PDB file of C-alpha atoms and ligand atoms in Angstrom:
ATOM      1  CA  MET A 161      14.750   6.379   8.711  1.00 62.00           C
ATOM      2  CA  PHE A 162      12.773   5.974  12.045  1.00 68.00           C
ATOM      3  CA  GLY A 163      12.901   9.510  12.614  1.00 67.00           C
ATOM      4  CA  ARG A 164      12.562  11.242  16.156  1.00 68.00           C
ATOM      5  CA  GLU A 165       9.020  12.705  14.959  1.00 83.00           C
ATOM      6  CA  ARG A 166       6.015  13.240  16.828  1.00 93.00           C
ATOM      7  CA  ILE A 167       3.808  10.415  16.033  1.00 97.00           C
ATOM      8  CA  GLU A 168      -0.212  11.638  15.828  1.00 98.00           C
ATOM      9  CA  LEU A 169      -1.948   9.057  18.462  1.00 98.00           C
ATOM     10  CA  LYS A 170      -5.985   8.396  17.215  1.00 98.00           C
ATOM     11  CA  THR A 171      -8.735   7.629  19.832  1.00 97.00           C
ATOM     12  CA  PRO A 172     -11.281   5.109  19.191  1.00 96.00           C
ATOM     13  CA  ASP A 173     -13.437   7.532  17.594  1.00 97.00           C
ATOM     14  CA  GLN A 174     -10.924   8.677  15.261  1.00 98.00           C
ATOM     15  CA  VAL A 175     -10.022   5.785  14.065  1.00 98.00           C
ATOM     16  CA  ARG A 176     -13.780   4.719  13.235  1.00 98.00           C
ATOM     17  CA  VAL A 177     -13.746   8.235  11.090  1.00 98.00           C
ATOM     18  CA  MET A 178     -10.426   6.394   9.502  1.00 98.00           C
ATOM     19  CA  ARG A 179     -12.463   3.171   8.876  1.00 98.00           C
ATOM     20  CA  ARG A 180     -15.105   5.279   6.977  1.00 98.00           C
ATOM     21  CA  ALA A 181     -12.300   6.417   4.820  1.00 98.00           C
ATOM     22  CA  GLY A 182     -10.510   3.342   4.539  1.00 98.00           C
ATOM     23  CA  LEU A 183     -13.989   1.619   3.416  1.00 98.00           C
ATOM     24  CA  VAL A 184     -14.272   4.089   0.820  1.00 99.00           C
ATOM     25  CA  VAL A 185     -11.135   3.182  -0.707  1.00 99.00           C
ATOM     26  CA  ALA A 186     -11.842  -0.499  -0.241  1.00 99.00           C
ATOM     27  CA  ASP A 187     -14.951   0.206  -2.436  1.00 98.00           C
ATOM     28  CA  ALA A 188     -13.054   2.040  -5.223  1.00 99.00           C
ATOM     29  CA  LEU A 189     -10.122  -0.448  -5.264  1.00 99.00           C
ATOM     30  CA  ALA A 190     -13.127  -2.951  -5.651  1.00 98.00           C
ATOM     31  CA  ALA A 191     -14.712  -1.007  -8.681  1.00 98.00           C
ATOM     32  CA  VAL A 192     -11.720  -0.384 -10.457  1.00 99.00           C
ATOM     33  CA  ARG A 193     -10.419  -4.533 -10.184  1.00 98.00           C
ATOM     34  CA  GLY A 194     -14.071  -5.559 -11.576  1.00 98.00           C
ATOM     35  CA  ALA A 195     -13.398  -3.053 -14.140  1.00 98.00           C
ATOM     36  CA  VAL A 196     -10.086  -3.315 -15.677  1.00 98.00           C
ATOM     37  CA  ARG A 197      -9.323  -5.136 -18.296  1.00 98.00           C
ATOM     38  CA  PRO A 198      -7.171  -5.219 -21.607  1.00 98.00           C
ATOM     39  CA  GLY A 199      -8.083  -2.786 -24.123  1.00 98.00           C
ATOM     40  CA  LEU A 200      -8.681   0.409 -21.534  1.00 98.00           C
ATOM     41  CA  THR A 201      -6.524   3.136 -20.699  1.00 98.00           C
ATOM     42  CA  THR A 202      -5.182   3.850 -16.906  1.00 99.00           C
ATOM     43  CA  ARG A 203      -6.966   6.900 -17.063  1.00 98.00           C
ATOM     44  CA  ASP A 204     -10.644   5.031 -17.590  1.00 99.00           C
ATOM     45  CA  LEU A 205      -9.446   3.066 -14.221  1.00 99.00           C
ATOM     46  CA  ASP A 206      -8.912   6.926 -12.775  1.00 99.00           C
ATOM     47  CA  VAL A 207     -12.574   8.184 -13.570  1.00 98.00           C
ATOM     48  CA  VAL A 208     -13.786   4.745 -12.519  1.00 99.00           C
ATOM     49  CA  ALA A 209     -12.232   5.272  -8.639  1.00 99.00           C
ATOM     50  CA  ALA A 210     -13.351   9.031  -8.775  1.00 98.00           C
ATOM     51  CA  GLU A 211     -17.245   8.045  -9.741  1.00 98.00           C
ATOM     52  CA  ALA A 212     -16.550   5.683  -6.488  1.00 98.00           C
ATOM     53  CA  ILE A 213     -15.367   8.092  -4.109  1.00 98.00           C
ATOM     54  CA  ARG A 214     -17.363  10.833  -5.217  1.00 98.00           C
ATOM     55  CA  SER A 215     -20.755   9.242  -5.078  1.00 98.00           C
ATOM     56  CA  ALA A 216     -19.125   7.899  -1.300  1.00 98.00           C
ATOM     57  CA  GLY A 217     -19.522  11.821  -0.545  1.00 98.00           C
ATOM     58  CA  ALA A 218     -15.628  11.523   0.361  1.00 98.00           C
ATOM     59  CA  THR A 219     -12.873  13.379  -1.223  1.00 98.00           C
ATOM     60  CA  PRO A 220      -9.667  11.877  -3.098  1.00 98.00           C
ATOM     61  CA  SER A 221      -6.873  12.612  -1.155  1.00 98.00           C
ATOM     62  CA  PHE A 222      -4.233  11.957  -4.121  1.00 98.00           C
ATOM     63  CA  LEU A 223      -5.586  14.628  -6.654  1.00 98.00           C
ATOM     64  CA  GLY A 224      -3.951  18.125  -5.563  1.00 98.00           C
ATOM     65  CA  TYR A 225      -1.188  16.585  -3.271  1.00 98.00           C
ATOM     66  CA  MET A 226       2.263  17.757  -4.150  1.00 97.00           C
ATOM     67  CA  ASP A 227       0.310  18.728  -7.654  1.00 98.00           C
ATOM     68  CA  TYR A 228      -0.230  14.933  -8.617  1.00 98.00           C
ATOM     69  CA  PRO A 229      -2.812  15.547 -11.643  1.00 98.00           C
ATOM     70  CA  ALA A 230      -5.166  12.185 -10.798  1.00 98.00           C
ATOM     71  CA  THR A 231      -6.953  10.533  -8.307  1.00 98.00           C
ATOM     72  CA  ILE A 232      -5.289   7.086  -8.001  1.00 99.00           C
ATOM     73  CA  CYS A 233      -2.096   5.916  -9.278  1.00 99.00           C
ATOM     74  CA  VAL A 234      -1.449   3.054 -11.770  1.00 99.00           C
ATOM     75  CA  SER A 235       1.968   1.947 -12.375  1.00 99.00           C
ATOM     76  CA  VAL A 236       2.073  -0.685 -15.107  1.00 99.00           C
ATOM     77  CA  ASN A 237       4.977  -3.526 -15.326  1.00 98.00           C
ATOM     78  CA  ASP A 238       8.680  -1.952 -14.403  1.00 98.00           C
ATOM     79  CA  GLU A 239       6.416   0.837 -13.041  1.00 99.00           C
ATOM     80  CA  VAL A 240       6.834   0.367  -9.172  1.00 98.00           C
ATOM     81  CA  VAL A 241       4.885   3.504  -7.584  1.00 98.00           C
ATOM     82  CA  HIS A 242       3.127   6.526  -8.904  1.00 98.00           C
ATOM     83  CA  GLY A 243       2.344   6.127 -12.170  1.00 98.00           C
ATOM     84  CA  ILE A 244       0.231   8.620 -13.567  1.00 98.00           C
ATOM     85  CA  PRO A 245      -3.264   7.670 -15.520  1.00 98.00           C
ATOM     86  CA  GLY A 246      -3.338   9.022 -18.866  1.00 98.00           C
ATOM     87  CA  ASP A 247      -3.813   7.611 -22.707  1.00 98.00           C
ATOM     88  CA  ARG A 248      -1.370   4.408 -21.875  1.00 98.00           C
ATOM     89  CA  VAL A 249      -4.266   1.190 -23.269  1.00 98.00           C
ATOM     90  CA  LEU A 250      -3.327  -1.522 -21.433  1.00 98.00           C
ATOM     91  CA  GLN A 251      -2.222  -4.845 -22.720  1.00 98.00           C
ATOM     92  CA  PRO A 252      -2.872  -8.835 -22.211  1.00 98.00           C
ATOM     93  CA  GLY A 253      -0.517  -9.711 -19.288  1.00 98.00           C
ATOM     94  CA  ASP A 254       0.254  -6.329 -17.778  1.00 99.00           C
ATOM     95  CA  ILE A 255       1.005  -6.142 -14.358  1.00 99.00           C
ATOM     96  CA  VAL A 256      -1.178  -3.491 -12.787  1.00 99.00           C
ATOM     97  CA  SER A 257      -0.724  -1.713  -9.291  1.00 99.00           C
ATOM     98  CA  ILE A 258      -3.436   0.674  -8.442  1.00 99.00           C
ATOM     99  CA  ASP A 259      -2.682   3.085  -5.770  1.00 99.00           C
ATOM    100  CA  CYS A 260      -5.689   4.946  -4.088  1.00 99.00           C
ATOM    101  CA  GLY A 261      -6.532   7.569  -1.394  1.00 98.00           C
ATOM    102  CA  ALA A 262      -9.585   9.487   0.103  1.00 98.00           C
ATOM    103  CA  ILE A 263     -10.755  11.412   3.024  1.00 98.00           C
ATOM    104  CA  VAL A 264     -13.729  11.337   5.478  1.00 98.00           C
ATOM    105  CA  ASP A 265     -14.130  14.363   7.670  1.00 98.00           C
ATOM    106  CA  GLY A 266     -10.604  15.013   7.346  1.00 98.00           C
ATOM    107  CA  TRP A 267      -8.910  11.709   8.353  1.00 98.00           C
ATOM    108  CA  HIS A 268      -7.119   9.476   5.358  1.00 98.00           C
ATOM    109  CA  GLY A 269      -7.218   5.812   3.808  1.00 98.00           C
ATOM    110  CA  ASP A 270      -4.484   4.543   1.758  1.00 98.00           C
ATOM    111  CA  SER A 271      -4.917   1.278   0.373  1.00 99.00           C
ATOM    112  CA  ALA A 272      -3.030  -0.395  -3.029  1.00 99.00           C
ATOM    113  CA  ILE A 273      -3.532  -4.032  -5.109  1.00 99.00           C
ATOM    114  CA  THR A 274      -1.892  -5.334  -8.143  1.00 99.00           C
ATOM    115  CA  VAL A 275      -3.953  -6.836 -10.839  1.00 98.00           C
ATOM    116  CA  VAL A 276      -1.923  -9.454 -13.556  1.00 98.00           C
ATOM    117  CA  LEU A 277      -4.298  -8.842 -16.481  1.00 98.00           C
ATOM    118  CA  PRO A 278      -4.864 -12.112 -18.613  1.00 98.00           C
ATOM    119  CA  GLU A 279      -2.863 -13.750 -20.299  1.00 95.00           C
ATOM    120  CA  ALA A 280      -0.534 -13.691 -16.848  1.00 98.00           C
ATOM    121  CA  ASP A 281       3.126 -14.819 -16.960  1.00 98.00           C
ATOM    122  CA  PRO A 282       3.023 -17.164 -13.884  1.00 98.00           C
ATOM    123  CA  ALA A 283       5.970 -15.534 -12.929  1.00 98.00           C
ATOM    124  CA  ASP A 284       4.512 -12.144 -12.169  1.00 98.00           C
ATOM    125  CA  VAL A 285       1.270 -13.855 -10.579  1.00 98.00           C
ATOM    126  CA  ALA A 286       3.919 -14.985  -8.192  1.00 98.00           C
ATOM    127  CA  LEU A 287       5.327 -11.480  -7.797  1.00 98.00           C
ATOM    128  CA  SER A 288       1.884 -10.182  -7.220  1.00 98.00           C
ATOM    129  CA  ASP A 289       1.208 -12.821  -4.859  1.00 98.00           C
ATOM    130  CA  ILE A 290       4.340 -12.949  -2.284  1.00 98.00           C
ATOM    131  CA  THR A 291       4.216  -8.969  -2.427  1.00 98.00           C
ATOM    132  CA  GLU A 292       0.314  -9.471  -0.889  1.00 98.00           C
ATOM    133  CA  ARG A 293       1.474 -12.280   1.562  1.00 98.00           C
ATOM    134  CA  ALA A 294       4.323  -9.967   2.467  1.00 98.00           C
ATOM    135  CA  MET A 295       2.126  -7.169   3.272  1.00 98.00           C
ATOM    136  CA  TRP A 296      -0.369  -9.133   5.671  1.00 98.00           C
ATOM    137  CA  ALA A 297       2.718 -10.875   7.092  1.00 98.00           C
ATOM    138  CA  GLY A 298       3.947  -7.387   7.813  1.00 98.00           C
ATOM    139  CA  ILE A 299       0.210  -6.164   9.217  1.00 98.00           C
ATOM    140  CA  ALA A 300       0.073  -9.282  11.416  1.00 98.00           C
ATOM    141  CA  ALA A 301       3.979  -8.539  13.213  1.00 98.00           C
ATOM    142  CA  LEU A 302       1.901  -5.403  14.328  1.00 98.00           C
ATOM    143  CA  ALA A 303      -0.465  -7.528  16.789  1.00 97.00           C
ATOM    144  CA  THR A 304       2.715  -8.744  18.597  1.00 95.00           C
ATOM    145  CA  ALA A 305       5.274  -6.045  17.830  1.00 96.00           C
ATOM    146  CA  ASP A 306       7.301  -4.534  20.323  1.00 97.00           C
ATOM    147  CA  ARG A 307       8.469  -2.091  17.796  1.00 98.00           C
ATOM    148  CA  LEU A 308       7.790  -1.164  14.599  1.00 98.00           C
ATOM    149  CA  GLY A 309      11.082  -2.615  12.747  1.00 98.00           C
ATOM    150  CA  ALA A 310       8.913  -5.919  13.366  1.00 98.00           C
ATOM    151  CA  VAL A 311       7.309  -5.188   9.148  1.00 98.00           C
ATOM    152  CA  GLY A 312      10.495  -4.995   7.555  1.00 98.00           C
ATOM    153  CA  ASP A 313      11.539  -8.158   9.299  1.00 98.00           C
ATOM    154  CA  ALA A 314       8.460  -9.767   8.497  1.00 98.00           C
ATOM    155  CA  VAL A 315       8.149  -8.644   5.004  1.00 98.00           C
ATOM    156  CA  GLU A 316      12.132  -9.694   4.124  1.00 98.00           C
ATOM    157  CA  ASP A 317      10.849 -13.407   6.047  1.00 98.00           C
ATOM    158  CA  VAL A 318       8.494 -13.824   3.618  1.00 98.00           C
ATOM    159  CA  VAL A 319      10.417 -13.023   0.436  1.00 98.00           C
ATOM    160  CA  GLU A 320      13.554 -15.137   1.938  1.00 98.00           C
ATOM    161  CA  ALA A 321      10.897 -18.145   2.790  1.00 98.00           C
ATOM    162  CA  ALA A 322       9.385 -17.650  -1.025  1.00 97.00           C
ATOM    163  CA  HIS A 323      13.165 -17.898  -2.505  1.00 97.00           C
ATOM    164  CA  ALA A 324      14.009 -20.566   0.125  1.00 96.00           C
ATOM    165  CA  ALA A 325      11.193 -22.872  -1.348  1.00 95.00           C
ATOM    166  CA  GLY A 326      12.042 -22.427  -4.497  1.00 94.00           C
ATOM    167  CA  GLY A 327      10.588 -19.483  -5.837  1.00 92.00           C
ATOM    168  CA  PRO A 328      11.719 -16.334  -7.388  1.00 92.00           C
ATOM    169  CA  GLY A 329      14.358 -14.200  -5.571  1.00 95.00           C
ATOM    170  CA  LEU A 330      12.773 -10.858  -5.263  1.00 98.00           C
ATOM    171  CA  GLY A 331      14.079  -7.412  -4.521  1.00 98.00           C
ATOM    172  CA  ILE A 332      12.660  -5.359  -2.216  1.00 98.00           C
ATOM    173  CA  VAL A 333      12.222  -1.804  -2.896  1.00 98.00           C
ATOM    174  CA  GLN A 334      14.153   0.854  -0.401  1.00 98.00           C
ATOM    175  CA  ASP A 335      13.708   4.041  -1.582  1.00 98.00           C
ATOM    176  CA  TYR A 336       9.749   4.073  -0.899  1.00 98.00           C
ATOM    177  CA  VAL A 337       8.913   3.138   2.743  1.00 98.00           C
ATOM    178  CA  GLY A 338       5.105   2.568   4.397  1.00 98.00           C
ATOM    179  CA  HIS A 339       4.046   5.781   6.837  1.00 98.00           C
ATOM    180  CA  GLY A 340       2.238   6.718   9.486  1.00 98.00           C
ATOM    181  CA  ILE A 341      -1.560   8.071   8.570  1.00 98.00           C
ATOM    182  CA  GLY A 342      -4.452   9.689   9.907  1.00 98.00           C
ATOM    183  CA  SER A 343      -5.107  13.512   9.384  1.00 98.00           C
ATOM    184  CA  ALA A 344      -2.730  13.748   6.785  1.00 98.00           C
ATOM    185  CA  MET A 345      -1.595  11.083   4.166  1.00 98.00           C
ATOM    186  CA  HIS A 346       1.882  11.436   5.031  1.00 98.00           C
ATOM    187  CA  LEU A 347       2.675  11.317   8.622  1.00 97.00           C
ATOM    188  CA  PRO A 348       5.631   9.795  11.059  1.00 97.00           C
ATOM    189  CA  PRO A 349       6.824   7.322  11.354  1.00 97.00           C
ATOM    190  CA  ASP A 350       8.262   6.311   8.034  1.00 97.00           C
ATOM    191  CA  VAL A 351       7.688   2.247   7.996  1.00 98.00           C
ATOM    192  CA  PRO A 352      10.800   0.016   6.175  1.00 97.00           C
ATOM    193  CA  ASN A 353       9.916  -3.018   4.340  1.00 97.00           C
ATOM    194  CA  TYR A 354      13.141  -4.647   5.097  1.00 97.00           C
ATOM    195  CA  ARG A 355      15.021  -5.749   7.516  1.00 97.00           C
ATOM    196  CA  THR A 356      16.974  -2.799   9.512  1.00 96.00           C
ATOM    197  CA  ARG A 357      19.421  -2.569  12.824  1.00 95.00           C
ATOM    198  CA  GLU A 358      17.110   0.325  14.163  1.00 94.00           C
ATOM    199  CA  ARG A 359      14.249  -1.382  15.574  1.00 95.00           C
ATOM    200  CA  GLY A 360      12.083   1.752  15.347  1.00 96.00           C
ATOM    201  CA  PRO A 361       9.374   3.204  17.436  1.00 97.00           C
ATOM    202  CA  LYS A 362       7.428   1.809  20.101  1.00 97.00           C
ATOM    203  CA  VAL A 363       4.199  -0.106  18.571  1.00 98.00           C
ATOM    204  CA  ARG A 364       1.435   1.580  20.398  1.00 97.00           C
ATOM    205  CA  PRO A 365      -2.487   1.875  20.769  1.00 97.00           C
ATOM    206  CA  GLY A 366      -3.612   4.573  18.745  1.00 98.00           C
ATOM    207  CA  MET A 367      -0.545   4.554  15.888  1.00 98.00           C
ATOM    208  CA  CYS A 368      -2.256   3.961  12.425  1.00 98.00           C
ATOM    209  CA  VAL A 369       0.379   2.906   9.813  1.00 98.00           C
ATOM    210  CA  ALA A 370       0.188   2.396   6.074  1.00 98.00           C
ATOM    211  CA  ILE A 371       2.064  -0.991   5.171  1.00 98.00           C
ATOM    212  CA  GLU A 372       2.848  -0.891   1.553  1.00 98.00           C
ATOM    213  CA  PRO A 373       5.742  -3.345   0.440  1.00 98.00           C
ATOM    214  CA  MET A 374       6.896  -3.002  -3.021  1.00 98.00           C
ATOM    215  CA  LEU A 375       8.710  -6.014  -4.652  1.00 98.00           C
ATOM    216  CA  VAL A 376      10.566  -6.521  -7.764  1.00 98.00           C
ATOM    217  CA  ARG A 377      11.479  -9.627 -10.223  1.00 98.00           C
ATOM    218  CA  GLY A 378      15.073  -8.038 -10.443  1.00 98.00           C
ATOM    219  CA  ASP A 379      17.511  -5.439  -8.882  1.00 98.00           C
ATOM    220  CA  GLN A 380      15.369  -3.085  -6.199  1.00 98.00           C
ATOM    221  CA  ARG A 381      17.170   0.159  -7.610  1.00 98.00           C
ATOM    222  CA  THR A 382      14.669   2.729  -9.052  1.00 98.00           C
ATOM    223  CA  ARG A 383      14.596   6.213 -10.679  1.00 98.00           C
ATOM    224  CA  VAL A 384      11.952   8.336 -11.588  1.00 98.00           C
ATOM    225  CA  LEU A 385      10.664   9.213 -15.308  1.00 98.00           C
ATOM    226  CA  ALA A 386      10.992  12.785 -16.455  1.00 98.00           C
ATOM    227  CA  ASP A 387       7.253  13.427 -15.366  1.00 98.00           C
ATOM    228  CA  ASP A 388       9.072  13.213 -11.470  1.00 98.00           C
ATOM    229  CA  TRP A 389       6.660  11.550 -10.384  1.00 98.00           C
ATOM    230  CA  THR A 390       6.357   7.785 -12.348  1.00 98.00           C
ATOM    231  CA  VAL A 391       9.225   5.460 -10.250  1.00 98.00           C
ATOM    232  CA  VAL A 392      10.440   2.276 -12.410  1.00 98.00           C
ATOM    233  CA  THR A 393      13.091  -0.337 -11.806  1.00 98.00           C
ATOM    234  CA  GLU A 394      16.391   0.901 -13.246  1.00 98.00           C
ATOM    235  CA  ASP A 395      16.830  -2.327 -14.833  1.00 98.00           C
ATOM    236  CA  GLY A 396      12.928  -2.599 -15.908  1.00 98.00           C
ATOM    237  CA  SER A 397      12.273  -6.024 -14.430  1.00 98.00           C
ATOM    238  CA  ARG A 398       8.383  -5.938 -13.246  1.00 98.00           C
ATOM    239  CA  ALA A 399       7.025  -4.660 -10.404  1.00 98.00           C
ATOM    240  CA  SER A 400       4.227  -5.355  -7.355  1.00 99.00           C
ATOM    241  CA  HIS A 401       2.528  -2.786  -4.745  1.00 99.00           C
ATOM    242  CA  TRP A 402       0.309  -3.899  -2.077  1.00 99.00           C
ATOM    243  CA  GLU A 403      -0.906  -1.611   0.421  1.00 99.00           C
ATOM    244  CA  HIS A 404      -3.394  -1.487   3.344  1.00 98.00           C
ATOM    245  CA  THR A 405      -3.798   1.011   6.324  1.00 98.00           C
ATOM    246  CA  VAL A 406      -3.793  -0.286   9.586  1.00 98.00           C
ATOM    247  CA  ALA A 407      -5.128   1.032  13.049  1.00 98.00           C
ATOM    248  CA  ILE A 408      -3.368  -0.400  16.529  1.00 98.00           C
ATOM    249  CA  LEU A 409      -6.114  -0.815  19.105  1.00 97.00           C
ATOM    250  CA  GLU A 410      -5.945  -1.442  22.765  1.00 95.00           C
ATOM    251  CA  ASP A 411      -7.254  -5.040  22.051  1.00 94.00           C
ATOM    252  CA  GLY A 412      -5.302  -5.505  18.921  1.00 96.00           C
ATOM    253  CA  ILE A 413      -5.465  -4.232  15.043  1.00 98.00           C
ATOM    254  CA  TRP A 414      -7.811  -3.613  12.592  1.00 98.00           C
ATOM    255  CA  VAL A 415      -6.696  -2.863   9.234  1.00 98.00           C
ATOM    256  CA  LEU A 416      -8.884  -0.136   7.905  1.00 98.00           C
ATOM    257  CA  THR A 417      -9.280  -0.587   4.187  1.00 98.00           C
ATOM    258  CA  ALA A 418     -10.220  -4.000   4.482  1.00 98.00           C
ATOM    259  CA  PRO A 419     -14.335  -4.739   4.365  1.00 98.00           C
ATOM    260  CA  ASP A 420     -13.557  -7.303   7.415  1.00 97.00           C
ATOM    261  CA  GLY A 421     -11.065  -5.855   9.149  1.00 98.00           C
ATOM    262  CA  GLY A 422      -8.304  -8.152   7.977  1.00 98.00           C
ATOM    263  CA  ALA A 423     -10.407 -11.121   9.809  1.00 98.00           C
ATOM    264  CA  GLU A 424     -10.071 -13.801   7.401  1.00 98.00           C
ATOM    265  CA  ARG A 425      -6.252 -13.014   6.112  1.00 98.00           C
ATOM    266  CA  LEU A 426      -4.906 -12.241   9.691  1.00 98.00           C
ATOM    267  CA  ALA A 427      -6.738 -15.538  10.804  1.00 98.00           C
ATOM    268  CA  GLU A 428      -4.582 -17.472   8.518  1.00 98.00           C
ATOM    269  CA  LEU A 429      -1.826 -16.148  10.275  1.00 98.00           C
ATOM    270  CA  GLY A 430      -2.877 -16.613  13.559  1.00 97.00           C
ATOM    271  CA  VAL A 431      -3.762 -13.144  14.339  1.00 97.00           C
ATOM    272  CA  ALA A 432      -7.424 -12.491  15.598  1.00 94.00           C
ATOM    273  CA  VAL A 433      -8.735  -8.470  14.723  1.00 96.00           C
ATOM    274  CA  ALA A 434      -9.792  -6.310  17.525  1.00 93.00           C
ATOM    275  CA  PRO A 435     -13.323  -5.307  17.456  1.00 83.00           C
ATOM    276  CA  LEU A 436     -14.103  -1.873  16.577  1.00 83.00           C
ATOM    277  CA  ASP A 437     -18.065  -1.456  17.352  1.00 78.00           C
TER     278      ASP A 437
HETATM  279  N1  LIG B  65      -0.363   6.074  -1.571  1.00 80.64           N
HETATM  280  C1  LIG B  65       0.826   6.701  -2.045  1.00 80.64           C
HETATM  281  C2  LIG B  65       1.849   6.146  -0.771  1.00 80.64           C
HETATM  282  O1  LIG B  65       1.376   4.740   0.132  1.00 80.64           O
HETATM  283  C3  LIG B  65       0.846   8.226  -2.313  1.00 80.64           C
HETATM  284  C4  LIG B  65       0.350   8.567  -3.383  1.00 80.64           C
HETATM  285  S1  LIG B  65       1.765  10.000  -4.043  1.00 80.64           S
HETATM  286  C5  LIG B  65       0.248  11.255  -4.868  1.00 80.64           C
HETATM  287  O2  LIG B  65       2.262   6.889  -0.216  1.00 80.64           O
HETATM  288  F1  LIG B  65       1.104  11.802  -5.324  1.00 80.64           F
HETATM  289  F2  LIG B  65      -0.639  10.280  -5.924  1.00 80.64           F
HETATM  290  F3  LIG B  65      -0.554  11.214  -3.901  1.00 80.64           F
HETATM  291 CO1  LIG B  66       0.754   4.846   1.246  1.00 80.64          CO
END
């Protein structure tokens, strides 16, 4: 965790290209969100995302990454991340996490959403809502943080506060973490979603990171299926994954995979986004 590797710092112009990649990912996820319903296969969702990315003139980043065979990851119910699209037919009440990445002119964007299909179990809706809120709290922390460890503190604070307020006690997956991103999808530094003793590297202008909490309704331990990709909870509990790619700029932060740069959600948390234009 928090290795000492060199962190790639971007110029404002490079961040602007990353925003183009981020907006392609946002559009692709919006298309999938609009299409997803019971009766479709997870492969159908992959086709929707692939068409959105290609029609924008961008390149999917997951396809071929370490031989990954699809454009997106679709992780259903007890699947946490890296579910491979295929013949699985989506059922009413499924909780579906969709993760997507794209490349524009060599620069990457990476984002994930969770959708709960009707007839939704309210406990699954709560799981997704708390995971999304935890993601935004982690993003907001970047605006004021001295060190990257503040992200995990903020995520864990949201999970603890939800529990203390009478909500569910959720597990925070520790086997997978957020990451630096830019000229490649996965770059140093690691960004844990939980409190750590190490405070991590300094938060500096030019850093771009993917903030991606994965929360579960049971124990946080995971295992990988025989396909060598799909990550499931050990105890079979359901999972949610939300992710955004975020830039730290001289004057503040900008969420590169959100159409409004995160302005609306961050304003609720008292954070103003930095103008990128
Ligand atoms: N988007 C995932 C992440 O956030 C990576 C997907 S792995 C791939 O790190 F192989 F599917 F590309
Ligand atoms: Co990621």
